[in-house]
Short mmCIF file of C-alpha atoms and ligand atoms in Angstrom, two decimals:
data_model
loop_
_atom_site.label_atom_id
_atom_site.label_comp_id
_atom_site.label_asym_id
_atom_site.label_seq_id
_atom_site.Cartn_x
_atom_site.Cartn_y
_atom_site.Cartn_z
CA MET W 1 12.18 11.63 10.02
CA CYS W 2 15.49 12.92 8.67
CA ARG W 3 15.81 14.29 5.15
CA THR W 4 19.30 12.94 4.71
CA ALA W 5 20.18 9.48 3.47
CA GLU W 6 20.01 6.63 5.97
CA ASN W 7 23.44 5.50 4.73
CA THR W 8 26.56 7.49 5.43
CA GLU W 9 29.00 6.00 2.89
CA LYS W 10 29.33 7.75 -0.47
CA THR W 11 29.25 5.04 -3.14
CA GLU W 12 27.61 4.34 -6.48
CA LYS W 13 24.48 3.11 -4.82
CA LYS W 14 21.13 3.68 -6.44
CA ILE W 15 19.27 6.47 -4.63
CA VAL W 16 15.74 5.52 -3.58
CA TRP W 17 13.33 8.11 -2.20
CA ILE W 18 10.54 6.53 -0.12
CA THR W 19 7.62 8.83 0.71
CA GLY W 20 5.19 7.93 3.51
CA ALA W 21 8.16 6.02 4.91
CA GLN W 22 6.77 5.86 8.46
CA GLY W 23 3.66 3.91 7.41
CA SER W 24 3.08 0.14 7.42
CA LEU W 25 4.55 -0.45 3.96
CA GLY W 26 7.29 2.21 4.06
CA THR W 27 8.59 0.73 7.32
CA GLN W 28 8.85 -2.75 5.79
CA ILE W 29 10.58 -1.53 2.63
CA ARG W 30 13.16 0.23 4.79
CA ALA W 31 13.58 -2.94 6.87
CA VAL W 32 14.33 -5.30 3.98
CA ILE W 33 16.00 -3.14 1.32
CA ASP W 34 19.67 -4.01 0.71
CA ARG W 35 21.72 -1.07 2.07
CA ASP W 36 24.79 -2.23 0.16
CA LYS W 37 22.96 -1.60 -3.11
CA TYR W 38 20.66 1.29 -2.32
CA GLU W 39 20.96 4.64 -0.60
CA VAL W 40 17.60 5.18 1.06
CA LEU W 41 15.97 8.60 1.49
CA PRO W 42 12.95 8.10 3.74
CA THR W 43 10.54 11.00 4.18
CA ASP W 44 7.10 11.31 5.68
CA ARG W 45 4.92 14.30 6.63
CA GLU W 46 7.94 16.66 6.90
CA VAL W 47 8.27 16.50 3.10
CA ASP W 48 4.63 17.16 2.27
CA VAL W 49 3.85 15.46 -1.04
CA THR W 50 0.82 17.71 -1.54
CA ASP W 51 3.14 20.70 -1.98
CA ARG W 52 4.31 20.62 -5.59
CA GLU W 53 7.29 22.89 -5.04
CA THR W 54 8.48 20.96 -1.99
CA ALA W 55 8.34 17.66 -3.89
CA ALA W 56 10.13 19.14 -6.90
CA ALA W 57 12.84 20.78 -4.77
CA PHE W 58 13.51 17.56 -2.85
CA ALA W 59 13.91 15.60 -6.09
CA LEU W 60 16.19 18.24 -7.62
CA GLU W 61 18.38 18.38 -4.52
CA HIS W 62 18.74 14.60 -3.98
CA ARG W 63 18.37 13.29 -7.57
CA PRO W 64 16.84 9.86 -6.74
CA GLN W 65 16.79 7.17 -9.44
CA VAL W 66 13.64 5.63 -7.94
CA VAL W 67 10.73 7.19 -6.05
CA ILE W 68 8.46 4.81 -4.13
CA ASN W 69 5.29 6.63 -3.22
CA CYS W 70 3.87 5.05 -0.06
CA ALA W 71 2.26 8.29 1.14
CA GLY W 72 -1.47 7.94 1.36
CA ILE W 73 -4.58 8.73 3.35
CA GLN W 74 -7.13 6.02 4.07
CA PRO W 75 -10.70 6.61 5.23
CA ASP W 76 -11.25 6.90 8.94
CA THR W 77 -13.89 9.41 10.05
CA GLY W 78 -15.71 9.91 6.73
CA SER W 79 -15.77 13.69 7.31
CA ARG W 80 -15.69 16.28 4.53
CA GLU W 81 -12.26 17.47 5.72
CA GLU W 82 -10.92 13.92 5.48
CA LYS W 83 -12.33 13.59 1.96
CA ILE W 84 -10.55 16.78 0.83
CA GLU W 85 -7.29 15.63 2.44
CA MET W 86 -7.66 12.20 0.80
CA TYR W 87 -7.89 13.71 -2.70
CA ARG W 88 -5.07 16.12 -1.89
CA VAL W 89 -2.64 13.39 -0.80
CA ASN W 90 -3.73 10.42 -2.93
CA ALA W 91 -4.37 12.31 -6.17
CA LEU W 92 -2.39 15.58 -6.11
CA GLY W 93 0.46 14.07 -4.08
CA ALA W 94 0.88 11.36 -6.73
CA ARG W 95 0.75 14.01 -9.46
CA ASN W 96 3.45 16.10 -7.75
CA LEU W 97 5.73 13.10 -7.32
CA ALA W 98 5.16 11.95 -10.89
CA MET W 99 6.23 15.39 -12.14
CA ALA W 100 9.16 15.63 -9.73
CA SER W 101 10.46 12.15 -10.62
CA ALA W 102 10.07 12.70 -14.37
CA ARG W 103 12.06 15.93 -14.09
CA VAL W 104 15.11 14.11 -12.69
CA GLY W 105 14.67 11.01 -14.89
CA ALA W 106 13.64 8.78 -11.98
CA LYS W 107 11.31 5.83 -12.09
CA ILE W 108 8.19 6.14 -9.92
CA ILE W 109 6.51 3.25 -8.13
CA GLN W 110 3.00 4.22 -7.11
CA ILE W 111 1.20 2.05 -4.56
CA SER W 112 -2.48 1.62 -5.30
CA THR W 113 -5.41 -0.45 -4.17
CA ASP W 114 -8.18 -2.95 -4.90
CA ASP W 115 -10.60 -0.10 -4.13
CA VAL W 116 -10.21 1.15 -7.71
CA PHE W 117 -12.69 -1.65 -8.56
CA ALA W 118 -16.42 -1.59 -7.81
CA GLY W 119 -16.30 -5.00 -6.13
CA ASP W 120 -19.88 -5.85 -7.13
CA VAL W 121 -19.12 -9.15 -8.92
CA SER W 122 -17.69 -12.29 -7.27
CA MET W 123 -14.86 -12.61 -9.77
CA GLU W 124 -11.09 -12.24 -9.44
CA LEU W 125 -9.90 -8.93 -10.87
CA THR W 126 -6.93 -8.64 -13.18
CA GLU W 127 -4.88 -5.67 -14.36
CA PHE W 128 -6.98 -5.74 -17.54
CA ASP W 129 -10.38 -5.35 -15.88
CA PRO W 130 -12.11 -1.96 -15.98
CA THR W 131 -11.68 0.23 -12.93
CA ILE W 132 -14.90 1.65 -11.47
CA PRO W 133 -14.25 3.01 -7.98
CA THR W 134 -17.34 3.61 -5.86
CA THR W 135 -15.71 5.17 -2.78
CA ASP W 136 -13.88 8.48 -2.47
CA TYR W 137 -10.79 6.58 -1.37
CA GLY W 138 -10.91 4.44 -4.53
CA LYS W 139 -11.58 7.49 -6.72
CA SER W 140 -8.69 9.43 -5.23
CA LYS W 141 -6.31 6.47 -5.68
CA LEU W 142 -7.40 5.96 -9.29
CA ALA W 143 -6.83 9.67 -9.95
CA GLY W 144 -3.31 9.18 -8.52
CA GLU W 145 -2.72 6.22 -10.87
CA LYS W 146 -3.81 8.29 -13.88
CA PHE W 147 -1.54 11.20 -13.02
CA VAL W 148 1.42 8.84 -12.63
CA GLU W 149 0.67 7.03 -15.91
CA SER W 150 0.39 10.24 -17.89
CA LEU W 151 3.19 12.27 -16.33
CA ASN W 152 6.08 9.81 -16.04
CA PRO W 153 6.60 7.07 -18.66
CA LYS W 154 9.00 5.31 -16.26
CA HIS W 155 6.27 4.19 -13.92
CA LEU W 156 5.04 1.12 -12.08
CA ILE W 157 1.65 1.03 -10.46
CA VAL W 158 1.45 -1.70 -7.83
CA ARG W 159 -2.07 -2.47 -6.63
CA SER W 160 -2.51 -4.47 -3.44
CA SER W 161 -5.22 -5.26 -0.90
CA TRP W 162 -5.68 -5.24 2.88
CA VAL W 163 -2.03 -4.40 3.55
CA TYR W 164 -1.03 -5.05 7.15
CA GLY W 165 2.04 -5.08 9.33
CA LEU W 166 2.98 -4.93 12.99
CA THR W 167 3.37 -1.14 12.84
CA GLY W 168 1.11 1.66 11.60
CA LYS W 169 -2.66 1.87 11.36
CA ASN W 170 -3.94 -1.29 9.67
CA PHE W 171 -6.38 -4.14 10.27
CA LEU W 172 -3.87 -6.32 12.13
CA THR W 173 -2.87 -3.59 14.60
CA TYR W 174 -6.57 -2.66 14.95
CA ILE W 175 -7.59 -6.22 15.94
CA LEU W 176 -4.65 -6.57 18.35
CA LYS W 177 -5.55 -3.23 19.94
CA MET W 178 -9.26 -4.12 20.23
CA ALA W 179 -8.34 -7.45 21.85
CA GLU W 180 -6.66 -5.56 24.69
CA ASP W 181 -9.89 -4.11 26.05
CA THR W 182 -12.88 -5.49 24.12
CA GLN W 183 -14.69 -8.78 24.72
CA ILE W 184 -17.01 -8.87 21.69
CA LEU W 185 -16.21 -7.39 18.28
CA SER W 186 -18.48 -7.32 15.21
CA VAL W 187 -16.60 -7.84 11.95
CA PRO W 188 -18.11 -7.86 8.42
CA ASN W 189 -18.24 -11.19 6.66
CA ASP W 190 -19.47 -9.76 3.34
CA GLN W 191 -16.25 -7.92 2.45
CA ILE W 192 -14.01 -10.35 0.63
CA SER W 193 -10.44 -9.74 -0.47
CA THR W 194 -6.90 -10.88 0.36
CA PRO W 195 -4.85 -9.83 3.37
CA THR W 196 -1.38 -8.88 2.15
CA SER W 197 1.60 -8.70 4.44
CA ALA W 198 3.50 -5.40 4.04
CA LEU W 199 6.69 -7.46 4.25
CA GLU W 200 5.73 -9.58 1.22
CA LEU W 201 4.62 -6.52 -0.73
CA ALA W 202 7.92 -4.80 0.13
CA ARG W 203 9.87 -7.80 -1.21
CA PHE W 204 8.00 -7.62 -4.53
CA ILE W 205 8.45 -3.85 -4.87
CA ILE W 206 12.19 -4.10 -4.20
CA GLN W 207 12.51 -6.83 -6.81
CA MET W 208 10.76 -4.61 -9.37
CA MET W 209 12.90 -1.56 -8.62
CA ASP W 210 15.78 -2.51 -10.89
CA SER W 211 13.73 -3.95 -13.73
CA GLU W 212 12.96 -2.06 -16.92
CA LYS W 213 9.33 -3.18 -16.64
CA CYS W 214 6.62 -0.58 -16.47
CA GLY W 215 2.83 -0.61 -16.25
CA THR W 216 0.34 -1.90 -13.71
CA TYR W 217 0.86 -4.97 -11.53
CA HIS W 218 -1.43 -6.59 -9.01
CA ALA W 219 0.48 -7.79 -5.94
CA SER W 220 -1.72 -9.40 -3.31
CA CYS W 221 -1.02 -12.57 -1.41
CA GLU W 222 -2.73 -15.70 -2.78
CA GLY W 223 -6.15 -16.85 -1.58
CA SER W 224 -8.99 -14.84 -0.12
CA CYS W 225 -11.19 -14.45 2.96
CA SER W 226 -13.70 -12.13 4.57
CA ARG W 227 -12.74 -9.44 7.08
CA TYR W 228 -14.24 -11.78 9.69
CA GLY W 229 -12.03 -14.66 8.44
CA PHE W 230 -8.97 -12.39 8.58
CA ALA W 231 -9.77 -11.32 12.15
CA HIS W 232 -10.29 -14.95 13.13
CA ALA W 233 -6.93 -15.97 11.67
CA ILE W 234 -5.21 -13.18 13.65
CA LEU W 235 -6.72 -14.43 16.90
CA ASP W 236 -5.93 -18.08 16.05
CA ASN W 237 -2.28 -17.27 15.29
CA THR W 238 -1.78 -15.19 18.42
CA GLY W 239 -3.67 -17.51 20.77
CA ILE W 240 -5.94 -14.66 21.89
CA THR W 241 -9.14 -16.11 23.35
CA SER W 242 -10.36 -13.17 25.42
CA MET W 243 -12.25 -11.54 22.52
CA GLN W 244 -15.20 -13.09 20.72
CA LEU W 245 -15.81 -12.20 17.05
CA VAL W 246 -19.31 -11.80 15.65
CA PRO W 247 -19.81 -11.97 11.85
CA VAL W 248 -22.05 -9.13 10.60
CA LEU W 249 -23.12 -7.52 7.32
CA THR W 250 -21.46 -4.22 6.35
CA SER W 251 -23.64 -1.37 7.46
CA SER W 252 -21.72 1.87 6.78
CA LYS W 253 -22.96 4.46 4.28
CA GLU W 254 -19.67 4.65 2.37
CA MET W 255 -18.83 0.94 2.32
CA LYS W 256 -21.00 -1.83 0.88
CA ALA W 257 -20.58 -5.60 0.63
CA ARG W 258 -17.62 -6.07 -1.73
CA TYR W 259 -15.63 -8.72 -3.52
CA THR W 260 -12.24 -7.33 -4.55
CA VAL W 261 -9.91 -10.29 -4.87
CA LEU W 262 -6.98 -9.32 -7.08
CA GLN W 263 -5.47 -11.85 -9.46
CA ASN W 264 -1.74 -11.21 -9.99
CA LEU W 265 -2.06 -11.86 -13.71
CA MET W 266 0.92 -9.78 -14.87
CA MET W 267 3.20 -11.79 -12.56
CA GLU W 268 1.72 -14.99 -13.98
CA LEU W 269 2.12 -13.83 -17.60
CA GLU W 270 5.76 -12.97 -17.05
CA GLY W 271 6.43 -15.97 -14.80
CA SER W 272 8.50 -13.53 -12.79
CA TYR W 273 7.23 -13.71 -9.24
CA ARG W 274 4.78 -15.50 -7.00
CA MET W 275 3.24 -14.07 -3.85
CA PRO W 276 2.77 -16.49 -0.91
CA ASP W 277 -0.55 -17.67 0.45
CA TRP W 278 -2.06 -15.10 2.84
CA ARG W 279 -2.22 -17.56 5.75
CA SER W 280 1.50 -18.41 5.66
CA ALA W 281 2.42 -14.72 5.25
CA LEU W 282 0.30 -13.85 8.29
CA LYS W 283 1.97 -16.58 10.31
CA GLU W 284 5.44 -15.27 9.37
CA CYS W 285 4.45 -11.73 10.28
CA LEU W 286 3.08 -12.71 13.69
CA GLN W 287 6.17 -14.81 14.47
CA ASN W 288 8.14 -11.53 14.54
CA ARG W 289 5.79 -10.03 17.12
N1 NAP M 1 -3.29 -0.47 3.97
C1 NAP M 1 -3.94 -1.02 2.93
O1 NAP M 1 -4.84 -1.84 3.12
C2 NAP M 1 -3.57 -0.64 1.51
C3 NAP M 1 -4.04 -1.45 0.47
C4 NAP M 1 -3.67 -1.12 -0.84
C5 NAP M 1 -2.91 0.01 -1.07
N2 NAP M 1 -2.53 0.80 -0.04
C6 NAP M 1 -1.73 2.00 -0.35
O2 NAP M 1 -0.39 1.72 -0.01
C7 NAP M 1 0.26 2.92 0.44
C8 NAP M 1 0.95 2.62 1.76
O3 NAP M 1 -0.03 2.10 2.64
P1 NAP M 1 0.24 1.95 4.21
O4 NAP M 1 -0.69 0.89 4.68
O5 NAP M 1 1.70 1.87 4.47
O6 NAP M 1 -0.33 3.37 4.70
P2 NAP M 1 -0.01 4.13 6.07
O7 NAP M 1 0.47 3.18 7.09
O8 NAP M 1 -1.21 4.98 6.37
O9 NAP M 1 1.21 5.08 5.65
C9 NAP M 1 1.06 6.22 4.86
C10 NAP M 1 2.06 7.25 5.33
O10 NAP M 1 1.93 8.43 4.51
C11 NAP M 1 1.99 9.55 5.38
N3 NAP M 1 1.40 10.74 4.77
C12 NAP M 1 0.11 11.13 4.79
N4 NAP M 1 -0.03 12.33 4.19
C13 NAP M 1 1.21 12.70 3.77
C14 NAP M 1 1.71 13.84 3.11
N5 NAP M 1 0.89 14.86 2.75
N6 NAP M 1 3.02 13.91 2.80
C15 NAP M 1 3.85 12.90 3.18
N7 NAP M 1 3.44 11.78 3.84
C16 NAP M 1 2.13 11.69 4.13
C17 NAP M 1 1.21 9.07 6.61
O11 NAP M 1 1.37 9.91 7.70
P3 NAP M 1 0.21 9.94 8.86
O12 NAP M 1 0.27 8.60 9.54
O13 NAP M 1 0.61 11.08 9.71
O14 NAP M 1 -1.10 10.15 8.16
C18 NAP M 1 1.80 7.69 6.79
O15 NAP M 1 3.01 7.71 7.50
C19 NAP M 1 -0.83 4.00 0.50
O16 NAP M 1 -0.75 4.78 -0.66
C20 NAP M 1 -2.13 3.21 0.48
O17 NAP M 1 -3.16 3.95 -0.18
C21 NAP M 1 -2.81 0.48 1.26
#
């Protein structure tokens, strides 16, 4: 991806640096952001956020007013190498961007996750509940949050859950891919959270970009379901009948049965924004397929 702005005109537009811009969320932010108001600098792997000097030099050269950190590594193989890379990107990458943004006076928006919670109680989780991550992914994301909080006072931490879109590696694209050549798929029905459309999350983030607000916000769609329920809704909305879903209990070493439904309490307290129900957001997303 290019390191120059996606807009060519030189105006008084606010400069927004999006890292991890090729991913599910970064793609949606780029798709819906108003180009008349913002000059967008999208970067991905070619501006490695784990390299402190690279991040600092990019910020000094381009002087963004906002940095949206969508760069992240999510668990896949569970290998030791992946674990190291996860901490490097999710924790140190966030630290480097927090320092780089603070140096040029930019606000940083850090994207985080429901995995910062243990998920061992069937209770909605607010921004004021204690964070107790139990997975390396959750621990690395919480470390990223802490670096951002302590290194740049102009920060927003936006926690979401089960983010999906039509591009990138996410649960929606996984189910659609599996449906191409699998007839029976086992999906856990003891992991409960809320599918959140990357498009809806992008809309919230863009709305928050210009505000003076700082702190931590939960931003998941409304409602909840199991992974099995989510997979079922994808098949129902796409009319796919060739694959049968089987509900199972979670059996991996790293992941246990979990309940991580986020309550968007800060939005409620401020009366500022309301996320849509997950089913209607999924329908809208699949209509664009
Ligand atoms: N997906 C979810 O369920 C979910 C839920 C809550 C929060 N989040 C967080 O939201 C953020 C965006 O999620 P997403 O679903 O859009 O993730 P994604 O699709 O995996 O996108 C992340 C992007 O970051 C890039 N990246 C990885 N390492 C990098 C590095 N060292 N320097 C620069 N870029 C790098 C990735 O490149 P490669 O593809 O080459 O690795 C990818 O393009 C992440 O921080 C994630 O932790 C995600």
